[in-house]
């Protein structure tokens, strides 16, 4: 392997830094209005939506007694329960301070007997089914973006699309 004084030739020796531009680095989720979600008794705050890859991050709030309709996870969903709790089976409840990964391919109907609020990192669409078993909705990053946008709830969210600000060089030289 060929090397230089700084290390192997493939190492970045002067990568510069990514300019801030107009994007906020930190947001306070309390400044984001709640947007009604796909089921009665549920709402979300959109924190992040990558419209190019389909991943998104939400704070999801579920009222007491709400049971999700059957749905299929096309990608993993990682969730950290902030308050309350929910379960898929009564003998294995998720409570405040616990984590779960709903794996891609999972089909289930979780219930929140006392309500819950969770931080969810969604890596792909969720297919929701109607009571007759037909597909009712495919909830992806773009759908969540549209719902939040229509509720005037994206001003503080981090949105990534195929293009960002083309006038900004993504790798600004620190010394220029």
Backbone as ProteinMPNN parsed JSONL, in Angstrom:
{"seq_chain_A": "XXXXXXXXXXXXXXXXXXXXXXXXXXXXXXXXXXXXXXXXXXXXXXXXXXXXXXXXXXXXXXXXXXXXXXXXXXXXXXXXXXXXXXXXXXXXXXXXXXXXXXXXXXXXXXXXXXXXXXXXXXXXXXXXXXXXXXXXXXXXXXXXXXXXXXXXXXXXXXXXXXXXXXXXXXXXXXXX", "coords_chain_A": {"N_chain_A": [[0.852, -1.173, 0.0], [0.598, 2.186, -0.881], [1.722, 5.077, 0.786], [1.483, 8.346, 2.305], [2.984, 11.08, 4.137], [0.865, 11.823, 5.697], [-0.685, 9.574, 5.804], [-2.357, 6.68, 4.303], [-2.882, 6.947, 0.723], [-5.593, 7.127, 0.08], [-6.825, 8.44, 2.144], [-8.577, 11.285, 3.327], [-7.055, 14.338, 3.086], [-7.468, 17.062, 3.24], [-10.294, 17.781, 3.847], [-12.013, 19.944, 4.315], [-14.895, 21.764, 5.589], [-18.403, 21.269, 6.02], [-20.568, 23.775, 5.043], [-22.812, 25.711, 7.058], [-25.053, 27.084, 5.964], [-28.537, 27.812, 5.484], [-29.692, 25.985, 7.124], [-30.815, 24.829, 10.273], [-28.952, 23.609, 12.967], [-29.762, 22.505, 15.403], [-32.875, 21.704, 16.836], [-35.856, 22.479, 18.657], [-38.109, 20.216, 19.584], [-40.52, 20.91, 20.806], [-41.327, 23.187, 19.555], [-42.536, 22.366, 17.284], [-45.598, 21.863, 15.794], [-48.169, 19.476, 16.696], [-49.218, 16.99, 14.43], [-52.052, 15.432, 13.117], [-52.078, 11.922, 12.929], [-52.258, 8.817, 11.126], [-54.235, 7.246, 12.259], [-57.181, 7.527, 14.28], [-56.782, 9.268, 17.364], [-54.044, 9.487, 17.396], [-50.969, 11.246, 16.869], [-48.257, 13.158, 15.412], [-44.925, 14.545, 15.504], [-42.902, 15.74, 13.099], [-39.545, 15.276, 12.835], [-37.434, 14.761, 11.125], [-37.027, 14.133, 7.697], [-36.045, 12.219, 5.067], [-36.343, 12.594, 1.909], [-35.186, 11.463, -0.241], [-34.15, 8.928, 0.458], [-36.185, 7.819, 1.941], [-36.281, 7.45, 4.683], [-37.348, 8.5, 7.964], [-37.892, 10.499, 10.931], [-39.833, 10.638, 13.808], [-41.712, 12.006, 16.555], [-44.036, 10.209, 18.123], [-47.287, 10.245, 19.334], [-49.694, 8.562, 21.207], [-52.997, 8.06, 22.118], [-54.563, 6.872, 25.207], [-55.627, 3.483, 25.15], [-55.669, 3.121, 22.394], [-55.419, 0.957, 19.682], [-53.309, -0.098, 17.183], [-54.059, -0.453, 13.718], [-53.764, -3.453, 11.716], [-50.509, -3.603, 10.413], [-47.694, -3.519, 8.19], [-44.254, -3.583, 8.326], [-42.026, -2.329, 6.107], [-39.454, -1.595, 6.305], [-37.009, -1.38, 8.947], [-38.099, -0.162, 12.152], [-37.005, 1.763, 14.683], [-37.64, 2.357, 18.036], [-37.888, 4.433, 20.883], [-39.281, 4.581, 23.977], [-40.747, 7.309, 25.406], [-42.68, 8.1, 27.283], [-45.39, 6.525, 29.102], [-46.505, 3.58, 27.475], [-46.524, 0.603, 25.397], [-47.617, -2.482, 23.872], [-47.159, -5.614, 22.114], [-47.769, -8.097, 22.876], [-49.235, -8.98, 25.919], [-47.544, -10.07, 27.872], [-45.056, -8.989, 27.469], [-44.394, -6.086, 27.835], [-43.65, -2.794, 26.56], [-42.228, -0.078, 28.159], [-41.845, 3.274, 29.522], [-38.608, 4.485, 28.846], [-37.664, 2.222, 27.628], [-36.559, 0.363, 24.724], [-37.23, -0.642, 21.363], [-36.957, -2.59, 18.377], [-38.742, -2.708, 15.618], [-38.736, -4.999, 13.317], [-37.981, -5.129, 9.79], [-40.474, -6.478, 7.768], [-42.124, -7.285, 9.817], [-45.426, -7.798, 10.934], [-48.027, -6.508, 12.7], [-50.202, -5.513, 15.513], [-49.933, -3.309, 17.598], [-50.836, -2.18, 20.929], [-51.688, 0.554, 23.053], [-52.411, 0.658, 26.097], [-52.476, 2.623, 28.193], [-51.747, 4.846, 26.849], [-49.042, 6.464, 25.033], [-45.874, 8.012, 24.323], [-43.426, 8.204, 21.903], [-40.14, 8.149, 20.478], [-39.394, 7.668, 17.207], [-37.471, 6.072, 14.758], [-37.647, 5.66, 11.492], [-37.06, 3.442, 8.932], [-38.098, 2.817, 6.5], [-41.04, 2.429, 4.393], [-44.368, 2.005, 5.824], [-46.947, -0.235, 5.607], [-50.343, 0.074, 5.834], [-53.268, -1.683, 6.737], [-56.724, -2.132, 5.912], [-59.827, -2.92, 7.698], [-60.984, -5.0, 6.175], [-58.819, -6.302, 5.184], [-57.576, -5.292, 2.923], [-55.092, -3.238, 1.336], [-54.595, -0.101, 2.765], [-52.998, 2.217, 3.046], [-49.751, 3.403, 2.227], [-47.363, 4.437, 4.187], [-44.914, 6.573, 3.917], [-41.796, 8.47, 4.013], [-42.291, 10.74, 2.445], [-45.104, 11.013, 2.495], [-45.463, 11.587, 5.232], [-44.063, 13.981, 5.313], [-45.717, 15.562, 3.609], [-48.138, 15.559, 5.106], [-47.305, 16.884, 7.467], [-46.424, 19.286, 6.331], [-48.83, 20.32, 5.294], [-50.001, 20.963, 7.647], [-48.636, 23.113, 8.501], [-46.222, 22.448, 9.812], [-43.484, 22.056, 9.339], [-41.44, 23.876, 9.53], [-39.411, 23.706, 11.44], [-38.363, 21.227, 11.07], [-35.917, 18.838, 9.898], [-35.28, 18.522, 6.619], [-34.419, 16.523, 3.926], [-33.776, 16.33, 0.537], [-33.636, 15.302, -2.924], [-32.232, 17.383, -3.982], [-30.456, 19.921, -2.328], [-29.407, 22.92, -1.281], [-28.266, 24.155, -4.082], [-26.541, 26.247, -4.472], [-24.648, 26.251, -2.561], [-21.448, 25.163, -1.824], [-20.776, 21.938, -0.912], [-18.487, 21.155, 0.468], [-16.737, 23.132, 1.92], [-13.681, 24.853, 2.055], [-11.764, 25.072, 4.931], [-9.765, 26.953, 5.291], [-10.166, 28.848, 3.32]], "CA_chain_A": [[0.0, 0.0, 0.0], [1.346, 3.445, -0.93], [1.319, 6.02, 1.837], [2.107, 9.664, 2.366], [3.266, 11.428, 5.53], [-0.415, 11.929, 6.402], [-1.339, 8.27, 5.843], [-2.601, 6.091, 2.984], [-3.31, 7.907, -0.289], [-7.043, 7.268, 0.008], [-7.311, 9.264, 3.248], [-8.839, 12.697, 3.043], [-6.027, 15.13, 3.76], [-7.964, 18.424, 3.422], [-11.693, 17.663, 3.445], [-12.803, 21.152, 4.544], [-16.064, 21.554, 6.434], [-19.681, 21.518, 5.373], [-21.099, 25.052, 5.526], [-24.112, 25.644, 7.712], [-26.141, 27.542, 5.114], [-29.711, 28.261, 6.221], [-30.194, 24.874, 7.936], [-30.563, 24.88, 11.707], [-28.301, 22.392, 13.445], [-30.52, 21.952, 16.521], [-34.263, 22.15, 16.891], [-36.603, 22.131, 19.86], [-39.343, 19.576, 19.115], [-41.7, 21.575, 21.355], [-41.725, 24.232, 18.609], [-43.189, 21.721, 16.144], [-46.99, 21.51, 16.124], [-48.596, 18.094, 16.484], [-49.985, 16.724, 13.213], [-52.822, 14.192, 13.232], [-51.463, 10.815, 12.207], [-53.111, 8.034, 10.243], [-55.314, 6.597, 13.015], [-57.748, 8.395, 15.322], [-56.106, 9.164, 18.658], [-52.593, 9.504, 17.228], [-50.425, 12.46, 16.258], [-46.809, 13.089, 15.334], [-44.082, 15.698, 15.208], [-41.872, 15.333, 12.15], [-38.238, 15.842, 13.143], [-36.508, 14.551, 10.015], [-37.543, 13.347, 6.575], [-35.135, 12.108, 3.94], [-37.235, 12.296, 0.796], [-34.43, 10.693, -1.229], [-34.006, 7.532, 0.89], [-37.433, 7.352, 2.531], [-36.258, 7.344, 6.14], [-37.858, 9.673, 8.669], [-37.893, 10.415, 12.386], [-40.992, 11.311, 14.383], [-42.191, 11.742, 17.905], [-45.405, 9.715, 17.928], [-48.086, 10.248, 20.558], [-50.85, 7.683, 21.057], [-53.924, 8.184, 23.242], [-54.848, 5.623, 25.921], [-56.568, 2.525, 24.585], [-55.595, 2.999, 20.937], [-54.733, -0.201, 19.111], [-52.99, 0.126, 15.772], [-54.598, -1.396, 12.745], [-52.671, -4.302, 11.236], [-49.604, -2.923, 9.493], [-46.505, -4.264, 7.789], [-43.058, -2.745, 8.246], [-41.167, -2.649, 4.963], [-38.104, -1.323, 6.806], [-36.956, -1.386, 10.41], [-38.473, 1.023, 12.924], [-36.447, 1.756, 16.025], [-38.452, 3.235, 18.875], [-37.533, 4.621, 22.285], [-40.505, 5.035, 24.625], [-40.509, 8.466, 26.265], [-43.606, 7.981, 28.414], [-46.439, 5.527, 28.89], [-46.002, 2.314, 26.965], [-47.381, -0.177, 24.5], [-47.162, -3.858, 23.738], [-47.699, -6.48, 21.073], [-48.272, -9.204, 23.702], [-49.297, -8.47, 27.3], [-46.46, -10.575, 28.724], [-43.798, -8.354, 27.08], [-44.729, -4.68, 27.589], [-42.658, -1.736, 26.448], [-42.565, 1.01, 29.08], [-40.953, 4.439, 29.422], [-37.196, 4.176, 29.02], [-37.254, 1.012, 26.917], [-36.296, 0.461, 23.29], [-37.572, -1.8, 20.54], [-36.741, -2.501, 16.937], [-39.746, -3.424, 14.846], [-37.912, -5.384, 12.171], [-38.582, -5.176, 8.461], [-41.254, -7.69, 7.563], [-43.041, -7.509, 10.934], [-46.838, -7.422, 10.8], [-48.562, -6.57, 14.058], [-51.232, -4.558, 15.93], [-49.63, -2.913, 18.973], [-51.847, -1.44, 21.677], [-51.171, 1.424, 24.111], [-53.519, 0.72, 27.056], [-52.467, 3.874, 28.945], [-51.169, 5.868, 25.987], [-47.583, 6.479, 24.951], [-45.159, 8.928, 23.441], [-42.171, 7.547, 21.554], [-39.269, 8.662, 19.434], [-39.296, 6.569, 16.248], [-36.593, 6.213, 13.604], [-38.306, 4.791, 10.526], [-36.12, 3.206, 7.843], [-38.796, 2.462, 5.27], [-42.495, 2.608, 4.473], [-45.241, 1.152, 6.629], [-48.185, -0.501, 4.875], [-51.478, -0.074, 6.741], [-54.358, -2.456, 6.161], [-58.094, -1.84, 6.313], [-60.428, -4.068, 8.382], [-61.267, -6.122, 5.264], [-57.558, -6.905, 4.765], [-56.985, -4.644, 1.762], [-54.113, -2.2, 1.629], [-55.222, 1.206, 2.922], [-52.048, 3.31, 2.897], [-48.317, 3.169, 2.38], [-46.902, 5.637, 4.888], [-43.474, 6.739, 3.749], [-41.276, 9.776, 4.425], [-42.935, 11.813, 1.689], [-46.455, 11.187, 3.031], [-45.327, 12.294, 6.507], [-43.691, 15.354, 4.969], [-46.913, 16.252, 3.098], [-49.081, 15.766, 6.208], [-46.755, 17.929, 8.328], [-46.424, 20.539, 5.565], [-50.199, 20.816, 5.23], [-50.329, 21.417, 9.001], [-47.64, 24.154, 8.814], [-45.402, 21.867, 10.868], [-42.154, 21.641, 8.878], [-40.47, 24.971, 9.635], [-38.3, 23.327, 12.31], [-37.932, 19.863, 10.753], [-34.778, 18.672, 8.996], [-35.77, 17.889, 5.399], [-33.403, 16.241, 2.923], [-34.402, 15.916, -0.72], [-32.629, 15.014, -3.934], [-31.395, 18.575, -4.056], [-30.54, 20.799, -1.159], [-29.159, 24.269, -1.791], [-27.188, 23.96, -5.052], [-25.621, 27.384, -4.477], [-23.679, 26.066, -1.48], [-20.472, 24.091, -2.017], [-20.936, 21.06, 0.246], [-17.23, 20.932, 1.177], [-16.05, 24.413, 2.004], [-12.329, 24.762, 2.601], [-11.705, 25.807, 6.195], [-8.813, 28.063, 5.232], [-10.417, 29.762, 2.193]], "C_chain_A": [[0.899, 1.238, 0.0], [0.821, 4.386, 0.152], [2.005, 7.357, 1.636], [2.41, 9.93, 3.833], [1.983, 11.499, 6.35], [-1.131, 10.597, 6.511], [-1.544, 7.731, 4.442], [-3.16, 7.134, 2.009], [-4.82, 8.115, -0.333], [-7.615, 8.106, 1.147], [-7.57, 10.678, 2.77], [-7.823, 13.515, 3.804], [-6.473, 16.563, 4.0], [-9.443, 18.459, 3.04], [-12.498, 18.954, 3.578], [-13.963, 20.838, 5.475], [-17.32, 21.872, 5.638], [-20.25, 22.824, 5.917], [-22.495, 24.879, 6.11], [-25.237, 26.038, 6.772], [-27.315, 28.0, 5.965], [-30.263, 27.188, 7.157], [-29.846, 25.077, 9.397], [-29.962, 23.553, 12.13], [-29.116, 21.706, 14.546], [-31.918, 22.535, 16.51], [-34.861, 21.74, 18.236], [-37.912, 21.514, 19.385], [-40.615, 20.225, 19.65], [-42.179, 22.722, 20.472], [-42.439, 23.678, 17.379], [-44.616, 21.373, 16.533], [-47.249, 20.016, 15.912], [-49.419, 18.034, 15.198], [-50.745, 15.429, 13.416], [-52.184, 13.126, 12.36], [-52.53, 10.032, 11.482], [-54.265, 7.335, 10.946], [-55.886, 7.589, 14.007], [-57.007, 8.175, 16.64], [-54.593, 9.131, 18.556], [-52.167, 10.798, 16.544], [-48.911, 12.347, 16.269], [-46.195, 14.465, 15.156], [-42.972, 15.188, 14.296], [-40.572, 16.05, 12.483], [-37.333, 15.835, 11.923], [-37.219, 13.744, 8.94], [-36.516, 13.385, 5.46], [-35.98, 11.642, 2.757], [-36.52, 11.534, -0.31], [-34.356, 9.22, -0.837], [-35.279, 6.955, 1.488], [-37.413, 7.229, 4.041], [-36.785, 8.633, 6.766], [-37.859, 9.408, 10.162], [-39.062, 11.229, 12.909], [-41.047, 11.078, 15.884], [-43.653, 11.392, 17.702], [-46.102, 9.668, 19.274], [-49.363, 9.469, 20.287], [-51.715, 7.803, 22.307], [-54.147, 6.833, 23.925], [-55.895, 4.782, 25.193], [-56.499, 2.35, 23.083], [-54.812, 1.746, 20.562], [-54.529, 0.071, 17.63], [-53.723, -0.89, 14.908], [-53.451, -2.291, 12.291], [-51.812, -3.52, 10.237], [-48.319, -3.724, 9.336], [-45.35, -3.287, 7.656], [-42.185, -3.199, 7.087], [-39.709, -2.353, 5.267], [-38.153, -1.366, 8.316], [-37.498, -0.077, 10.967], [-37.871, 0.836, 14.308], [-37.229, 2.763, 16.852], [-37.922, 3.237, 20.302], [-38.759, 5.237, 22.953], [-40.165, 6.13, 25.638], [-41.423, 8.472, 27.486], [-44.691, 6.975, 28.058], [-45.836, 4.207, 28.427], [-46.971, 1.681, 25.998], [-46.853, -1.603, 24.461], [-47.791, -4.517, 22.511], [-48.369, -7.673, 21.751], [-48.191, -8.732, 25.15], [-48.133, -8.908, 28.17], [-45.105, -9.936, 28.402], [-44.047, -6.873, 26.78], [-43.503, -3.794, 27.41], [-43.118, -0.591, 27.331], [-41.564, 2.147, 28.894], [-39.52, 4.033, 29.722], [-36.738, 2.917, 28.322], [-37.219, 1.268, 25.413], [-36.808, -0.795, 22.604], [-37.167, -1.534, 19.104], [-37.805, -3.367, 16.283], [-39.078, -3.744, 13.513], [-38.7, -5.383, 10.874], [-39.274, -6.526, 8.28], [-42.257, -7.966, 8.67], [-44.44, -7.016, 10.571], [-47.438, -7.583, 12.188], [-49.612, -5.49, 14.283], [-50.95, -4.126, 17.371], [-50.768, -2.113, 19.599], [-51.162, -0.644, 22.787], [-52.277, 1.602, 25.151], [-53.616, 2.046, 27.806], [-51.911, 5.037, 28.141], [-49.652, 5.814, 26.0], [-47.115, 7.638, 24.094], [-43.816, 8.272, 23.179], [-41.428, 8.316, 20.486], [-39.034, 7.499, 18.481], [-38.433, 6.952, 15.054], [-37.057, 5.192, 12.573], [-37.425, 4.675, 9.282], [-36.792, 2.812, 6.533], [-40.286, 2.579, 5.465], [-43.174, 1.61, 5.403], [-46.535, 1.001, 5.848], [-49.299, -0.755, 5.88], [-52.635, -0.753, 6.035], [-55.704, -2.041, 6.729], [-58.695, -3.074, 6.987], [-60.733, -5.257, 7.471], [-59.998, -6.768, 4.709], [-56.923, -6.28, 3.537], [-56.016, -3.551, 2.212], [-54.794, -0.843, 1.678], [-54.282, 2.359, 2.662], [-50.626, 2.759, 2.953], [-47.757, 4.477, 2.928], [-45.387, 5.707, 4.812], [-43.058, 8.133, 4.195], [-42.012, 10.904, 3.723], [-44.363, 12.05, 2.186], [-46.4, 11.945, 4.358], [-44.939, 13.749, 6.28], [-44.921, 16.139, 4.503], [-47.913, 16.534, 4.223], [-48.598, 16.9, 7.115], [-46.765, 19.279, 7.612], [-47.821, 21.152, 5.528], [-50.699, 21.321, 6.577], [-49.398, 22.56, 9.431], [-46.692, 23.7, 9.916], [-44.029, 21.409, 10.375], [-41.086, 22.717, 9.023], [-39.246, 24.59, 10.464], [-37.776, 21.928, 12.033], [-36.702, 19.897, 9.849], [-35.274, 17.891, 7.783], [-34.6, 17.73, 4.433], [-34.141, 15.765, 1.682], [-33.285, 15.624, -1.712], [-31.712, 16.201, -4.149], [-31.534, 19.324, -2.753], [-30.38, 22.204, -1.697], [-27.996, 24.177, -2.773], [-26.207, 25.129, -5.097], [-24.54, 27.246, -3.42], [-22.756, 24.904, -1.832], [-20.503, 23.229, -0.765], [-19.641, 20.834, 1.033], [-16.382, 22.196, 1.092], [-14.667, 24.202, 2.59], [-12.249, 25.633, 3.848], [-10.804, 27.031, 6.112], [-9.071, 29.001, 4.053], [-11.482, 30.749, 2.488]], "O_chain_A": [[1.844, 1.328, 0.784], [-0.384, 4.468, 0.389], [2.979, 7.474, 0.892], [2.123, 9.089, 4.685], [2.003, 11.263, 7.558], [-2.108, 10.497, 7.252], [-0.974, 8.258, 3.487], [-3.828, 8.084, 2.419], [-5.28, 9.18, -0.746], [-8.797, 8.45, 1.109], [-6.86, 11.197, 1.909], [-7.727, 13.411, 5.027], [-5.923, 17.231, 4.875], [-9.817, 19.08, 2.045], [-13.58, 19.049, 2.999], [-14.008, 19.767, 6.08], [-17.285, 22.658, 4.691], [-20.4, 22.969, 7.13], [-23.254, 24.002, 5.696], [-26.285, 25.392, 6.775], [-27.112, 28.526, 7.06], [-31.203, 27.451, 7.908], [-28.721, 25.451, 9.728], [-30.415, 22.493, 11.698], [-29.159, 20.478, 14.617], [-32.115, 23.713, 16.211], [-34.42, 20.776, 18.861], [-38.753, 22.224, 18.832], [-41.674, 20.112, 19.032], [-43.31, 23.183, 20.619], [-42.895, 24.441, 16.529], [-44.826, 20.655, 17.511], [-46.628, 19.38, 15.06], [-50.219, 18.928, 14.921], [-50.164, 14.43, 13.838], [-51.801, 13.378, 11.217], [-53.619, 10.555, 11.247], [-55.192, 6.872, 10.281], [-55.146, 8.42, 14.533], [-56.651, 7.049, 16.987], [-53.918, 8.784, 19.525], [-52.91, 11.368, 15.745], [-48.339, 11.558, 17.021], [-46.849, 15.413, 14.721], [-42.199, 14.309, 14.677], [-40.497, 17.278, 12.423], [-36.562, 16.77, 11.702], [-37.929, 12.784, 9.242], [-36.159, 14.456, 4.968], [-36.291, 10.458, 2.623], [-37.165, 11.012, -1.22], [-34.484, 8.348, -1.696], [-35.442, 5.736, 1.539], [-38.447, 6.926, 4.636], [-36.683, 9.712, 6.182], [-37.83, 8.261, 10.608], [-39.26, 12.375, 12.504], [-40.51, 10.101, 16.408], [-44.42, 12.193, 17.169], [-45.573, 9.117, 20.239], [-50.032, 9.68, 19.275], [-51.219, 7.663, 23.426], [-53.95, 5.781, 23.316], [-56.899, 5.292, 24.694], [-57.207, 1.504, 22.537], [-53.708, 1.506, 21.051], [-55.467, 0.425, 16.916], [-53.969, -2.024, 15.317], [-52.286, -1.932, 12.461], [-52.33, -2.862, 9.335], [-47.918, -4.49, 10.213], [-45.455, -2.281, 6.954], [-41.668, -4.317, 7.086], [-38.821, -2.818, 4.552], [-39.236, -1.386, 8.902], [-37.376, 0.978, 10.343], [-38.186, -0.122, 15.013], [-37.453, 3.892, 16.416], [-37.56, 2.198, 20.855], [-39.223, 6.3, 22.539], [-39.409, 5.916, 26.587], [-40.993, 8.808, 28.59], [-44.887, 6.621, 26.895], [-44.794, 3.776, 28.921], [-48.09, 2.158, 25.805], [-45.765, -1.886, 24.963], [-48.79, -4.055, 21.961], [-49.383, -8.19, 21.281], [-47.187, -8.149, 25.56], [-47.765, -8.201, 29.108], [-44.099, -10.308, 29.007], [-43.931, -6.439, 25.634], [-42.46, -4.016, 28.025], [-44.276, -0.178, 27.259], [-40.562, 1.998, 28.195], [-39.241, 3.341, 30.701], [-35.563, 2.56, 28.398], [-37.77, 2.247, 24.91], [-36.819, -1.876, 23.192], [-37.052, -0.385, 18.678], [-37.776, -4.594, 16.38], [-38.88, -2.858, 12.682], [-39.911, -5.604, 10.857], [-38.717, -7.575, 8.604], [-43.154, -8.791, 8.495], [-44.605, -5.951, 9.976], [-47.368, -8.658, 12.783], [-49.89, -4.67, 13.407], [-51.668, -4.542, 18.28], [-51.551, -1.463, 18.907], [-50.187, -1.101, 23.385], [-53.011, 2.589, 25.1], [-54.718, 2.545, 28.033], [-51.633, 6.1, 28.696], [-49.051, 5.191, 26.876], [-47.851, 8.167, 23.261], [-43.14, 7.834, 24.11], [-42.024, 9.043, 19.691], [-38.53, 6.454, 18.893], [-38.626, 7.994, 14.427], [-36.876, 3.989, 12.763], [-37.084, 5.679, 8.656], [-36.108, 2.506, 5.557], [-40.752, 2.804, 6.582], [-42.644, 0.545, 5.719], [-47.153, 1.995, 5.469], [-49.217, -1.684, 6.684], [-52.947, -0.443, 4.886], [-55.804, -1.646, 7.89], [-58.141, -4.167, 6.868], [-60.744, -6.398, 7.931], [-60.071, -7.666, 3.871], [-55.833, -6.691, 3.138], [-56.116, -3.021, 3.319], [-55.497, -0.469, 0.74], [-54.698, 3.381, 2.116], [-50.349, 1.777, 3.641], [-47.689, 5.485, 2.226], [-44.673, 5.009, 5.532], [-43.883, 8.894, 4.701], [-42.325, 11.92, 4.345], [-44.785, 13.202, 2.285], [-47.204, 12.849, 4.586], [-45.427, 14.644, 6.971], [-45.142, 17.262, 4.956], [-48.475, 17.628, 4.289], [-49.38, 17.774, 7.49], [-47.079, 20.302, 8.22], [-47.978, 22.36, 5.709], [-51.706, 22.025, 6.644], [-49.38, 22.931, 10.604], [-46.389, 24.457, 10.839], [-43.461, 20.47, 10.932], [-39.932, 22.482, 8.667], [-38.153, 25.101, 10.217], [-36.838, 21.482, 12.693], [-36.477, 20.868, 9.125], [-35.648, 16.724, 7.908], [-33.879, 18.689, 4.158], [-35.02, 14.907, 1.76], [-32.108, 15.697, -1.359], [-30.535, 16.029, -4.467], [-32.607, 19.354, -2.149], [-31.188, 22.627, -2.523], [-26.844, 24.126, -2.345], [-25.143, 25.011, -5.704], [-23.605, 28.046, -3.388], [-23.218, 23.797, -2.104], [-20.279, 23.735, 0.335], [-19.699, 20.361, 2.169], [-15.447, 22.297, 0.298], [-14.513, 23.434, 3.54], [-12.627, 26.804, 3.815], [-11.049, 28.033, 6.784], [-8.252, 29.886, 3.806], [-11.804, 31.581, 1.64]]}, "name": "protein", "num_of_chains": 1, "seq": "XXXXXXXXXXXXXXXXXXXXXXXXXXXXXXXXXXXXXXXXXXXXXXXXXXXXXXXXXXXXXXXXXXXXXXXXXXXXXXXXXXXXXXXXXXXXXXXXXXXXXXXXXXXXXXXXXXXXXXXXXXXXXXXXXXXXXXXXXXXXXXXXXXXXXXXXXXXXXXXXXXXXXXXXXXXXXXXX"}
